Coordinates of C-alpha atoms and ligand atoms in Angstrom, one line a residue:
Y298 CA 33.4 -2.2 22.6
Q299 CA 35.1 -4.7 19.7
I300 CA 34.1 -4.4 15.8
K301 CA 34.7 -7.5 14.5
E302 CA 34.8 -8.8 10.6
V303 CA 32.2 -11.8 9.9
K304 CA 34.1 -14.0 6.6
T305 CA 30.4 -14.1 4.9
K306 CA 28.9 -15.9 1.3
P307 CA 26.7 -14.1 -1.3
Y308 CA 23.0 -15.1 -1.4
D309 CA 21.4 -15.7 -4.7
G310 CA 18.2 -13.8 -4.6
Q311 CA 18.3 -10.8 -2.8
K312 CA 16.1 -8.8 -4.4
P313 CA 14.5 -6.2 -4.2
G314 CA 10.7 -5.9 -5.7
T315 CA 8.2 -3.4 -5.5
S316 CA 8.4 -3.2 -2.0
G317 CA 11.7 -4.3 0.0
L318 CA 13.0 -7.6 0.1
R319 CA 10.5 -10.5 1.0
K320 CA 11.3 -14.4 1.9
R321 CA 9.2 -16.6 4.4
V322 CA 11.4 -16.1 7.3
K323 CA 13.0 -19.4 7.4
V324 CA 15.0 -18.3 4.0
F325 CA 15.9 -15.0 7.1
Q326 CA 17.0 -17.0 9.3
Q327 CA 19.1 -18.9 7.3
E328 CA 23.4 -18.7 9.1
H329 CA 24.0 -15.2 7.9
Y330 CA 21.2 -14.6 5.4
T331 CA 20.1 -10.8 7.4
E332 CA 23.4 -9.8 7.9
N333 CA 24.1 -10.2 4.4
F334 CA 21.5 -8.1 3.2
V335 CA 21.7 -5.5 5.8
Q336 CA 25.6 -5.2 5.2
A337 CA 25.1 -4.5 1.9
I338 CA 22.6 -1.7 3.0
F339 CA 25.5 0.2 4.7
D340 CA 27.8 -0.7 2.0
A341 CA 25.6 1.4 -1.0
V342 CA 24.7 4.1 1.2
D343 CA 26.7 5.9 3.4
L344 CA 25.4 6.4 6.5
K345 CA 29.1 7.5 8.8
G346 CA 27.7 9.7 10.7
K347 CA 24.3 10.0 9.7
T348 CA 20.9 9.2 11.9
L349 CA 18.8 5.9 11.3
V350 CA 15.0 4.7 12.4
V351 CA 14.7 1.6 12.1
G352 CA 10.5 -0.3 12.9
G353 CA 8.2 -2.4 11.7
D354 CA 4.6 -4.2 11.7
G355 CA 5.9 -6.1 14.8
R356 CA 6.1 -10.0 13.0
Y357 CA 7.8 -12.4 13.8
F358 CA 11.9 -12.1 13.6
S359 CA 11.5 -9.0 14.4
P360 CA 13.3 -8.4 17.9
E361 CA 16.2 -10.2 16.5
T362 CA 16.6 -8.1 13.2
V363 CA 17.2 -4.7 15.5
Q364 CA 19.6 -6.5 17.3
T365 CA 20.8 -7.7 14.0
I366 CA 20.6 -3.4 12.9
L367 CA 22.6 -2.4 15.7
K368 CA 25.2 -4.6 16.1
I369 CA 25.9 -3.9 12.1
G370 CA 25.2 -0.7 12.0
S371 CA 26.7 0.9 15.1
A372 CA 29.8 -0.9 13.1
N373 CA 29.4 0.7 10.0
G374 CA 29.9 4.1 11.6
V375 CA 25.7 4.7 12.7
A376 CA 25.9 7.8 14.3
K377 CA 22.5 7.4 16.1
F378 CA 19.6 5.3 15.5
I379 CA 16.1 6.5 16.4
I380 CA 13.8 3.1 17.2
G381 CA 10.2 2.6 17.6
Q382 CA 8.8 1.6 21.5
N383 CA 9.0 -2.5 21.4
G384 CA 10.5 -2.9 17.5
I385 CA 7.3 -1.1 16.4
L386 CA 6.5 1.8 14.0
S387 CA 4.1 1.3 11.2
T388 CA 5.5 2.2 7.7
P389 CA 3.2 6.0 7.4
A390 CA 4.6 6.7 10.5
A391 CA 8.5 5.1 10.0
S392 CA 8.3 8.1 6.7
N393 CA 6.8 10.9 9.5
I394 CA 9.7 9.6 11.7
I395 CA 12.6 10.0 9.3
R396 CA 10.9 13.3 7.6
K397 CA 10.1 15.0 11.6
Y398 CA 13.2 14.5 13.1
K399 CA 14.8 15.1 9.5
A400 CA 17.0 11.0 10.0
D401 CA 19.3 10.3 6.7
G402 CA 16.9 6.8 5.8
G403 CA 15.1 3.8 7.4
I404 CA 15.2 0.6 7.9
L405 CA 12.0 -1.2 8.2
L406 CA 10.5 -5.2 9.1
T407 CA 8.2 -5.5 7.6
A408 CA 6.5 -7.6 4.8
S409 CA 4.0 -5.7 4.3
H410 CA 0.0 -7.7 4.2
N411 CA 1.6 -11.0 3.9
P412 CA 1.3 -13.3 6.2
G413 CA 4.0 -13.5 9.8
G414 CA 5.8 -16.3 12.0
P415 CA 8.0 -19.2 11.7
N416 CA 6.4 -20.7 8.6
A417 CA 5.3 -17.6 7.1
D418 CA 7.0 -13.9 5.8
F419 CA 9.6 -12.1 6.5
G420 CA 11.1 -8.3 4.9
I421 CA 13.2 -5.9 5.5
K422 CA 13.0 -2.2 3.1
Y423 CA 15.4 0.6 3.2
N424 CA 13.5 4.1 2.9
V425 CA 15.3 7.2 2.2
S426 CA 16.0 11.0 3.8
N427 CA 12.6 12.1 2.4
G428 CA 10.9 9.1 3.7
G429 CA 10.3 7.4 1.4
P430 CA 11.1 4.1 0.0
A431 CA 14.3 4.7 -2.1
P432 CA 14.3 4.3 -5.4
E433 CA 15.0 1.7 -7.9
A434 CA 19.4 3.2 -8.4
V435 CA 19.5 2.6 -5.0
T436 CA 17.8 -0.8 -4.0
N437 CA 19.7 -1.6 -7.9
K438 CA 22.8 -0.7 -5.9
I439 CA 22.3 -2.4 -2.5
F440 CA 21.2 -5.8 -4.2
E441 CA 24.7 -5.5 -6.5
K442 CA 26.2 -5.5 -3.1
T443 CA 24.6 -8.2 -2.3
K444 CA 26.2 -10.8 -4.5
A445 CA 29.7 -8.7 -4.1
I446 CA 29.3 -9.9 0.0
S447 CA 32.5 -11.2 1.2
S448 CA 32.9 -10.0 5.5
Y449 CA 30.8 -8.0 6.9
K450 CA 31.2 -5.8 10.5
V451 CA 29.0 -6.2 14.3
I452 CA 30.0 -5.0 17.3
E453 CA 29.4 -7.2 19.3
L454 CA 27.4 -6.6 22.8
P455 CA 24.8 -7.2 24.5
P456 CA 20.5 -6.4 23.5
V457 CA 19.3 -3.3 24.1
D458 CA 16.2 -3.4 26.2
L459 CA 14.0 -2.1 23.3
S460 CA 10.7 -2.3 25.7
Q461 CA 12.3 1.0 27.9
K462 CA 12.2 4.7 26.1
G463 CA 14.6 6.9 26.0
F464 CA 17.8 7.3 25.6
T465 CA 20.6 4.8 25.6
T466 CA 24.3 4.3 23.9
Y467 CA 25.5 1.4 22.0
G468 CA 29.1 1.2 20.5
P469 CA 29.4 4.6 19.5
S470 CA 26.3 4.8 18.6
N471 CA 23.7 6.7 21.2
V472 CA 20.6 5.2 20.4
E473 CA 16.5 7.0 21.4
I474 CA 14.2 3.9 21.7
I475 CA 10.9 6.3 21.0
D476 CA 6.8 6.3 21.4
S477 CA 5.3 4.5 18.8
V478 CA 2.0 6.2 18.1
K479 CA 2.8 9.7 19.8
D480 CA 4.2 11.6 16.1
Y481 CA 1.4 10.2 13.8
L482 CA -1.1 11.2 16.3
E483 CA 0.6 14.8 16.3
L484 CA 0.6 14.5 12.2
L485 CA -2.7 13.6 12.2
E486 CA -4.4 16.7 14.4
N487 CA -2.9 18.8 12.2
I488 CA -4.0 17.4 9.1
F489 CA -7.4 16.9 9.4
D490 CA -10.4 18.8 10.9
F491 CA -10.7 16.8 14.3
F492 CA -13.0 19.1 15.8
L493 CA -15.5 18.4 13.5
I494 CA -15.0 14.1 13.4
K495 CA -15.8 14.2 16.8
S496 CA -18.8 16.4 16.5
F497 CA -20.0 15.1 14.3
L498 CA -19.2 11.4 15.5
Q499 CA -21.2 12.7 18.6
S500 CA -24.2 14.1 17.3
H501 CA -24.9 10.8 15.2
A502 CA -24.0 8.2 18.9
D503 CA -26.7 6.0 17.5
S504 CA -27.1 6.5 13.7
F505 CA -23.6 6.0 12.5
K506 CA -21.7 3.5 13.8
V507 CA -17.9 2.8 12.7
L508 CA -16.2 -0.4 13.7
F509 CA -11.5 -0.6 13.2
D510 CA -9.7 -3.8 12.0
G511 CA -6.2 -3.9 13.3
M512 CA -6.1 -7.8 11.3
H513 CA -4.1 -8.0 14.3
G514 CA -1.9 -5.9 12.9
V515 CA 0.5 -2.8 13.2
T516 CA -2.1 -0.6 13.0
G517 CA -3.8 -1.2 16.5
P518 CA -2.9 0.7 18.7
Y519 CA -2.7 4.1 16.5
G520 CA -6.1 2.6 16.0
R521 CA -7.6 2.8 19.1
A522 CA -5.2 6.4 19.8
I523 CA -7.4 8.1 17.2
F524 CA -10.4 6.4 16.9
V525 CA -11.0 5.6 21.3
D526 CA -8.3 8.2 22.9
T527 CA -8.6 10.2 20.6
L528 CA -12.1 10.9 18.8
G529 CA -13.9 9.2 22.0
L530 CA -15.6 6.0 20.8
P531 CA -16.1 2.9 22.3
E532 CA -13.7 0.3 23.1
S533 CA -16.4 -1.7 21.2
S534 CA -15.1 0.5 17.7
V535 CA -11.8 -1.0 16.9
Q536 CA -11.1 -4.9 16.9
N537 CA -8.7 -6.9 16.5
A538 CA -5.5 -4.3 18.1
T539 CA -3.3 -5.9 19.7
P540 CA -0.3 -6.5 17.3
L541 CA -0.1 -10.0 17.2
P542 CA 3.7 -11.2 15.7
D543 CA 1.4 -14.1 12.9
F544 CA -1.2 -11.6 12.4
G545 CA -3.4 -13.9 14.8
G546 CA -3.3 -16.7 11.9
G547 CA -3.9 -14.4 9.4
H548 CA -3.8 -12.3 5.9
P549 CA -3.2 -8.8 7.4
D550 CA -4.4 -7.7 4.3
P551 CA -7.5 -5.3 4.1
N552 CA -9.8 -6.2 1.3
L553 CA -12.9 -7.9 1.3
T554 CA -12.1 -12.0 1.2
Y555 CA -8.8 -11.2 4.0
A556 CA -11.1 -9.0 6.2
H557 CA -14.3 -11.3 6.3
E558 CA -13.6 -10.9 10.3
L559 CA -14.8 -6.8 9.7
V560 CA -17.2 -7.7 6.7
E561 CA -19.8 -10.1 9.3
R562 CA -19.1 -8.1 11.7
V563 CA -20.7 -4.6 9.4
E564 CA -22.9 -6.2 7.5
R565 CA -24.3 -8.1 11.3
E566 CA -24.7 -4.4 13.0
G567 CA -25.4 -2.7 10.8
I568 CA -22.6 -0.2 11.1
H569 CA -22.6 2.7 9.0
F570 CA -19.0 2.8 8.8
G571 CA -15.9 0.3 8.8
A572 CA -12.5 0.7 7.6
A573 CA -9.5 -1.9 8.1
S574 CA -6.0 -1.7 7.2
D575 CA -2.9 -4.2 6.9
G576 CA -0.5 -5.7 9.0
D577 CA 1.9 -2.5 8.5
G578 CA -0.4 0.8 8.3
D579 CA -0.4 1.7 4.7
R580 CA -3.3 -0.2 2.5
N581 CA -6.9 0.5 4.3
M582 CA -9.7 -0.5 2.9
I583 CA -13.1 1.7 3.8
Y584 CA -16.7 -0.5 4.4
G585 CA -19.7 0.0 5.5
K586 CA -23.7 -1.7 5.7
G587 CA -23.8 -2.6 2.1
A588 CA -21.4 -0.6 0.3
F589 CA -18.0 -1.1 -0.8
V590 CA -15.3 1.4 -1.8
T591 CA -13.1 0.5 -4.2
P592 CA -9.8 1.8 -4.1
S593 CA -9.5 4.0 -7.1
D594 CA -12.5 5.6 -6.2
S595 CA -11.1 6.3 -2.7
V596 CA -8.3 7.7 -3.6
A597 CA -11.2 9.9 -6.6
I598 CA -13.3 10.4 -3.9
I599 CA -10.9 11.8 -1.7
A600 CA -9.6 14.1 -3.6
D601 CA -12.9 15.7 -4.8
W602 CA -13.4 16.9 -1.4
A603 CA -10.1 17.5 0.1
A604 CA -9.3 21.1 -0.8
E605 CA -13.4 21.9 0.4
A606 CA -12.7 19.0 4.0
I607 CA -9.8 18.5 4.9
P608 CA -8.2 21.4 6.3
Y609 CA -4.7 20.4 5.5
F610 CA -5.6 20.8 1.2
K611 CA -7.8 23.8 1.4
K612 CA -4.5 25.9 2.9
G613 CA -1.7 24.2 1.2
G614 CA -4.5 23.3 -2.3
I615 CA -3.8 20.9 -4.3
K616 CA -0.5 20.6 -6.2
G617 CA -1.1 17.5 -8.7
L618 CA -2.8 13.7 -8.7
A619 CA -1.5 10.9 -9.4
R620 CA -2.3 6.5 -9.8
S621 CA -0.8 4.0 -10.7
M622 CA -0.7 3.0 -14.1
P623 CA -3.5 -0.5 -13.2
T624 CA -5.3 1.8 -10.9
S625 CA -9.1 2.8 -12.2
A626 CA -8.8 6.1 -14.2
Q627 CA -11.4 7.2 -11.6
I628 CA -9.4 10.3 -10.8
D629 CA -8.6 11.2 -13.9
K630 CA -12.4 12.0 -14.0
V631 CA -12.4 14.4 -11.0
A632 CA -8.3 15.8 -11.6
K633 CA -10.0 16.9 -15.6
K634 CA -12.9 19.5 -13.8
K635 CA -10.4 21.1 -11.7
G636 CA -7.6 21.8 -14.3
L637 CA -5.0 19.2 -12.2
E638 CA -2.7 18.3 -13.4
C639 CA -3.0 13.3 -13.5
H640 CA 0.3 11.5 -13.3
V641 CA 0.9 8.2 -14.0
V642 CA 3.2 5.8 -12.7
P643 CA 4.2 2.0 -12.8
T644 CA 3.3 -0.7 -9.5
G645 CA 4.9 1.1 -6.1
W646 CA 5.0 3.6 -4.1
K647 CA 8.5 4.8 -5.0
F648 CA 7.4 6.3 -8.2
F649 CA 5.2 8.9 -6.5
G650 CA 8.0 10.2 -3.4
N651 CA 9.7 13.0 -6.5
L652 CA 6.5 13.8 -7.6
M653 CA 6.1 14.5 -4.3
D654 CA 9.9 16.7 -3.6
A655 CA 8.6 18.3 -6.3
G656 CA 5.7 19.6 -5.7
R657 CA 3.3 18.3 -8.1
L658 CA 1.7 15.8 -6.3
S659 CA -0.8 16.1 -3.3
I660 CA -2.4 12.8 -3.6
C661 CA -2.2 9.9 -5.1
G662 CA -3.9 6.0 -4.9
E663 CA -3.0 2.8 -6.0
E664 CA -6.5 0.0 -6.9
S665 CA -4.1 -2.5 -3.9
F666 CA -5.9 -0.5 -1.1
G667 CA -3.0 2.2 -0.5
T668 CA -4.3 5.8 -0.7
G669 CA -2.2 9.0 0.0
S670 CA -0.6 11.9 0.1
D671 CA 2.1 14.4 0.2
H672 CA 2.4 14.3 4.1
I673 CA 4.9 11.6 4.4
R674 CA 6.1 9.4 1.6
E675 CA 4.4 5.8 1.8
K676 CA 0.6 5.4 1.7
D677 CA -1.1 6.0 4.5
G678 CA -4.5 3.2 6.3
V679 CA -5.1 5.1 8.8
W680 CA -5.1 8.8 7.1
A681 CA -7.3 7.4 4.3
I682 CA -9.8 5.9 6.8
V683 CA -9.6 9.6 9.0
A684 CA -9.8 11.6 5.5
W685 CA -13.0 9.3 5.0
L686 CA -14.9 10.4 8.1
N687 CA -14.1 13.9 7.3
I688 CA -15.3 13.5 4.4
L689 CA -18.1 12.5 5.8
A690 CA -18.4 14.8 8.3
Y691 CA -18.4 17.6 6.8
A692 CA -21.0 16.7 4.1
N693 CA -22.6 16.4 7.0
K694 CA -22.4 19.8 7.9
E695 CA -24.0 20.6 4.8
S696 CA -26.8 18.4 4.2
P697 CA -28.2 18.8 7.9
N698 CA -31.5 16.4 7.2
K699 CA -30.3 13.9 5.7
L700 CA -27.4 11.2 7.0
I701 CA -24.8 10.6 4.0
G702 CA -22.5 7.3 4.3
I703 CA -21.2 5.7 2.4
K704 CA -22.9 5.0 -0.3
E705 CA -25.0 7.8 -1.0
L706 CA -21.7 9.5 -1.5
L707 CA -20.4 7.2 -3.8
E708 CA -23.8 7.0 -6.5
K709 CA -23.6 12.0 -5.3
H710 CA -19.8 10.5 -7.3
Y711 CA -20.6 8.5 -9.7
T712 CA -23.8 11.0 -11.2
V713 CA -20.8 13.8 -11.9
Y714 CA -18.4 12.1 -13.3
G715 CA -19.9 8.8 -14.4
R716 CA -18.2 5.6 -13.0
S717 CA -15.3 2.7 -14.3
F718 CA -16.2 0.2 -12.3
F719 CA -12.8 -2.3 -12.0
S720 CA -11.4 -5.4 -10.1
R721 CA -8.6 -7.0 -10.2
Y722 CA -7.4 -11.5 -10.5
D723 CA -5.1 -12.8 -9.2
Y724 CA -3.2 -16.3 -9.8
E725 CA -1.7 -16.6 -6.7
E726 CA 1.8 -18.7 -6.1
V727 CA 1.7 -20.1 -9.9
S728 CA 4.5 -21.6 -11.6
A729 CA 7.0 -18.8 -12.9
V730 CA 7.7 -20.7 -16.5
A731 CA 3.4 -20.6 -17.4
A732 CA 3.3 -17.5 -15.3
Q733 CA 6.3 -16.0 -18.4
S734 CA 4.4 -17.7 -21.4
L735 CA 1.3 -16.1 -20.7
V736 CA 3.5 -12.6 -20.5
D737 CA 5.9 -14.0 -23.2
A738 CA 2.0 -14.5 -25.4
I739 CA 1.6 -10.9 -24.9
N740 CA 4.7 -9.9 -26.2
V741 CA 4.1 -11.8 -29.6
Y742 CA 0.8 -9.3 -29.8
I743 CA 2.8 -6.0 -29.4
S744 CA 5.5 -6.7 -31.5
T745 CA 3.3 -8.6 -34.3
G746 CA 0.1 -6.3 -33.8
S747 CA -1.7 -9.4 -34.7
L748 CA -5.1 -8.4 -31.8
A749 CA -4.8 -4.9 -33.4
S750 CA -8.2 -4.0 -34.6
T751 CA -9.5 -7.4 -33.6
S752 CA -13.4 -8.1 -32.5
H753 CA -14.1 -9.7 -29.3
V754 CA -17.9 -11.3 -28.6
S755 CA -18.3 -12.3 -25.0
K756 CA -21.0 -15.2 -24.7
S757 CA -22.8 -13.8 -21.8
T758 CA -23.5 -10.8 -21.9
G759 CA -22.8 -10.3 -26.0
Q760 CA -20.8 -6.8 -26.2
K761 CA -18.3 -6.8 -28.1
F762 CA -15.4 -5.6 -27.9
T763 CA -13.2 -4.2 -30.3
V764 CA -9.2 -4.2 -29.3
A765 CA -7.6 -0.3 -29.8
D766 CA -4.2 -0.5 -29.2
V767 CA -1.8 -3.4 -26.8
S768 CA 1.6 -2.2 -25.1
N769 CA 4.0 -2.6 -22.6
F770 CA 3.6 0.5 -20.2
D771 CA 7.4 2.3 -19.8
Y772 CA 7.9 4.9 -17.1
T773 CA 9.9 8.5 -17.9
D774 CA 10.8 10.1 -14.0
P775 CA 9.7 13.6 -15.0
I776 CA 11.5 14.3 -12.5
D777 CA 15.1 12.5 -12.9
G778 CA 14.3 11.2 -15.6
S779 CA 15.2 8.0 -15.1
V780 CA 13.4 5.2 -17.2
S781 CA 11.6 1.9 -15.6
R782 CA 10.5 -0.6 -18.0
N783 CA 8.1 -3.4 -19.0
Q784 CA 5.9 -2.2 -16.0
G785 CA 2.5 -4.2 -17.1
Q786 CA 1.3 -4.8 -20.3
I787 CA -2.4 -3.2 -21.6
I788 CA -5.0 -4.6 -23.8
L789 CA -7.0 -1.7 -25.0
F790 CA -9.9 -1.9 -27.1
D791 CA -12.4 1.8 -28.5
D792 CA -14.6 2.3 -26.3
G793 CA -11.8 2.6 -23.9
S794 CA -12.1 -0.2 -20.9
R795 CA -8.9 -1.3 -20.9
V796 CA -7.4 -5.2 -19.4
V797 CA -3.5 -4.5 -17.4
F798 CA -2.0 -7.9 -16.8
R799 CA 1.8 -7.9 -14.8
L800 CA 3.8 -10.0 -11.8
S801 CA 3.7 -9.0 -8.8
G802 CA 7.2 -8.3 -7.1
T803 CA 6.6 -8.7 -4.0
G804 CA 5.4 -12.5 -3.8
S805 CA 7.4 -14.7 -1.8
Q806 CA 7.5 -17.6 -3.2
G807 CA 7.0 -18.5 -7.3
A808 CA 4.8 -16.1 -9.0
T809 CA 1.1 -14.2 -8.8
V810 CA -0.2 -12.9 -12.2
R811 CA -3.1 -10.0 -11.9
M812 CA -5.3 -9.0 -14.6
Y813 CA -6.9 -5.2 -13.7
V814 CA -9.7 -5.3 -15.8
E815 CA -11.9 -1.5 -16.2
R816 CA -15.0 -0.7 -18.1
Y817 CA -15.9 3.2 -17.8
V818 CA -20.0 3.9 -18.0
P819 CA -20.6 7.6 -18.1
P820 CA -22.9 9.5 -16.6
E821 CA -25.7 9.7 -18.7
A822 CA -26.0 6.2 -19.1
G823 CA -27.6 6.8 -15.4
P824 CA -28.9 6.1 -12.6
A825 CA -29.2 1.7 -13.5
E826 CA -26.3 1.2 -15.3
L827 CA -24.0 3.2 -12.4
N828 CA -24.8 1.3 -9.2
K829 CA -24.6 -2.0 -10.8
D830 CA -22.9 -4.4 -9.1
T831 CA -18.8 -4.6 -9.7
Q832 CA -18.5 -7.5 -11.1
E833 CA -21.8 -8.0 -12.9
G834 CA -20.4 -4.8 -14.7
L835 CA -16.6 -6.0 -15.7
K836 CA -17.9 -9.9 -16.9
G837 CA -17.8 -8.9 -20.7
L838 CA -15.1 -8.1 -20.1
I839 CA -13.6 -10.2 -17.8
E840 CA -14.6 -13.1 -19.9
V841 CA -12.7 -11.6 -23.0
A842 CA -9.4 -11.1 -21.1
L843 CA -9.4 -14.7 -20.5
Q844 CA -9.9 -15.7 -24.4
I845 CA -7.6 -13.4 -26.1
S846 CA -4.9 -14.1 -23.3
N847 CA -5.6 -17.7 -23.0
L848 CA -5.2 -17.3 -19.5
R849 CA -6.5 -20.2 -17.6
E850 CA -5.0 -22.8 -19.9
F851 CA -1.2 -20.5 -19.0
L852 CA -1.7 -21.3 -15.3
G853 CA -3.9 -23.8 -15.1
R854 CA -6.8 -22.5 -13.3
D855 CA -9.5 -21.9 -13.4
K856 CA -10.0 -19.0 -11.2
P857 CA -8.6 -16.5 -9.1
T858 CA -6.8 -17.2 -6.0
V859 CA -8.5 -13.6 -4.6
I860 CA -10.6 -11.0 -7.2
T861 CA -10.2 -7.7 -5.3
Ligands
LIG162 C1 1.6 -4.6 -4.1 C2 1.0 -3.7 -5.1 C3 1.2 -2.9 -5.3 C4 1.8 -1.9 -3.5 C5 2.6 -3.3 -3.7 C6 3.3 -3.1 -2.0 O1 2.9 -4.9 -5.4 O2 -0.2 -3.8 -6.5 O3 0.5 -1.6 -5.7 O4 1.7 -0.8 -3.7 O5 2.6 -4.3 -2.7 O6 2.4 -2.3 -1.1 P1 2.4 -6.6 -6.4 O7 4.4 -6.3 -7.0 O8 3.3 -7.8 -5.8 O9 2.0 -6.2 -7.5 V1 2.5 -3.1 0.7 O10 1.4 -3.0 1.5 O11 3.1 -4.5 0.8 O12 3.8 -2.6 1.2
LIG163 CO1 1.6 -2.7 3.2

């Protein structure tokens, strides 16, 4: 073999966002574009003589990119590649592989929940040796390298057959193609009480039906291995379980809008426990007949039950809890009652990793359908789904005469902790200029203090909200002291309600504005208030948020693209 040096020029805008570099496939297909970014990773991180994990959600343009990484990686001295069969590894599975086999890093090929296919999105994300997304210090360094690149190195050899498990070589590097599912299944078997879950499902075969939807993303094989092969559920309890390069033309994002196939079947067939995961397997949605679990509630409920119901936490204890800033404060209530520390970090999973490595965090989540724990360093969709099954199986063991389903568990939780009503409004692909003008206007409120103490009345509900504080969220990492500024604008009201505005960092086109609204109702309010529909519980606050921010006028949008 021979190492060849190829001349190139920098491309603008190769800045990794909330979760890696995400662009249209067509952008990645430009001459040298993907090569530049891959070389920039090797320029920023010294991987000479090291082990690198490669895998992804199998979306369009993945197989080619695995070969590109082999070419450039081997020319840059990578000693060993560990690659998922056919290039497939869910994001949580990749995080586990990096940790389990003590690799030095990983390159994940995914744009997560964004659609795939020749006219949709692709993405490349770098993870570090703890198995988590690279921290900003590393992603900033990669970005700097992309701006100065003048050449990249390749070794040109015939492509590696990714479909054959086992050992091979590529020039000077060793290559191991591994089973995509096996290690992950073992991981979950060591965390959860599979015996309890299985006996619960068997004894309630008719009264408690389960449906898992892979949304044509990466989790199909993982779901089948767990729900069908291990827990013994019928084949009909998994759907859309074959990964497709274009996700069947769908939008592999598990929420009420995009997972409508799941929602419809759950309602039609009266399924008690429905669940879905996103394109790369790190998100989850829990939805049973007539009962939707918001992600903010989901992580709080898992945190509440974990030490009792889930063997991993029974053994290791719970070291601390955390959420991203826009996520509701439901989990804070659980932390307070249990005397645990509860951290609030910026959006994106990378901020949880430091806390986990320092032994201060066990369970955490984001409002964007991300839930996880310190078993790995990514959020984990299938983990969250099995956690719910484990908790339900446990709760039913304690209640042999009355079936406890999702709804009963939620209501029980609200009775103890009260309920933070929460919703997110997304305005997708608006103009970047319009989005910035909205942000600027709120910044004027912050700098002049002109909004402080003003009162706002909702026309339709008559509720009055008085502004207590307006601020920008800045975060100082308690472990390494690094500072991340401007992570969202918060309008806080004197009853504890709040509205948060944030620009998305994962979009591939234009700008996306997210508006997060939250209102807390204490347990004393009683079941009629506590069990209200979310949009009804938030109606007045949403009206006031739109009024104060003038969002509709700035963005020229009457309605959001998606409500979660
Ligand atoms: C979104 C979510 C964020 C999540 C990120 C990656 O980011 O809001 O909570 O961590 O996606 O999730 P943003 O910057 O667009 O709001 V995934 O499943 O795309 O890796
Ligand atoms: Co994802």
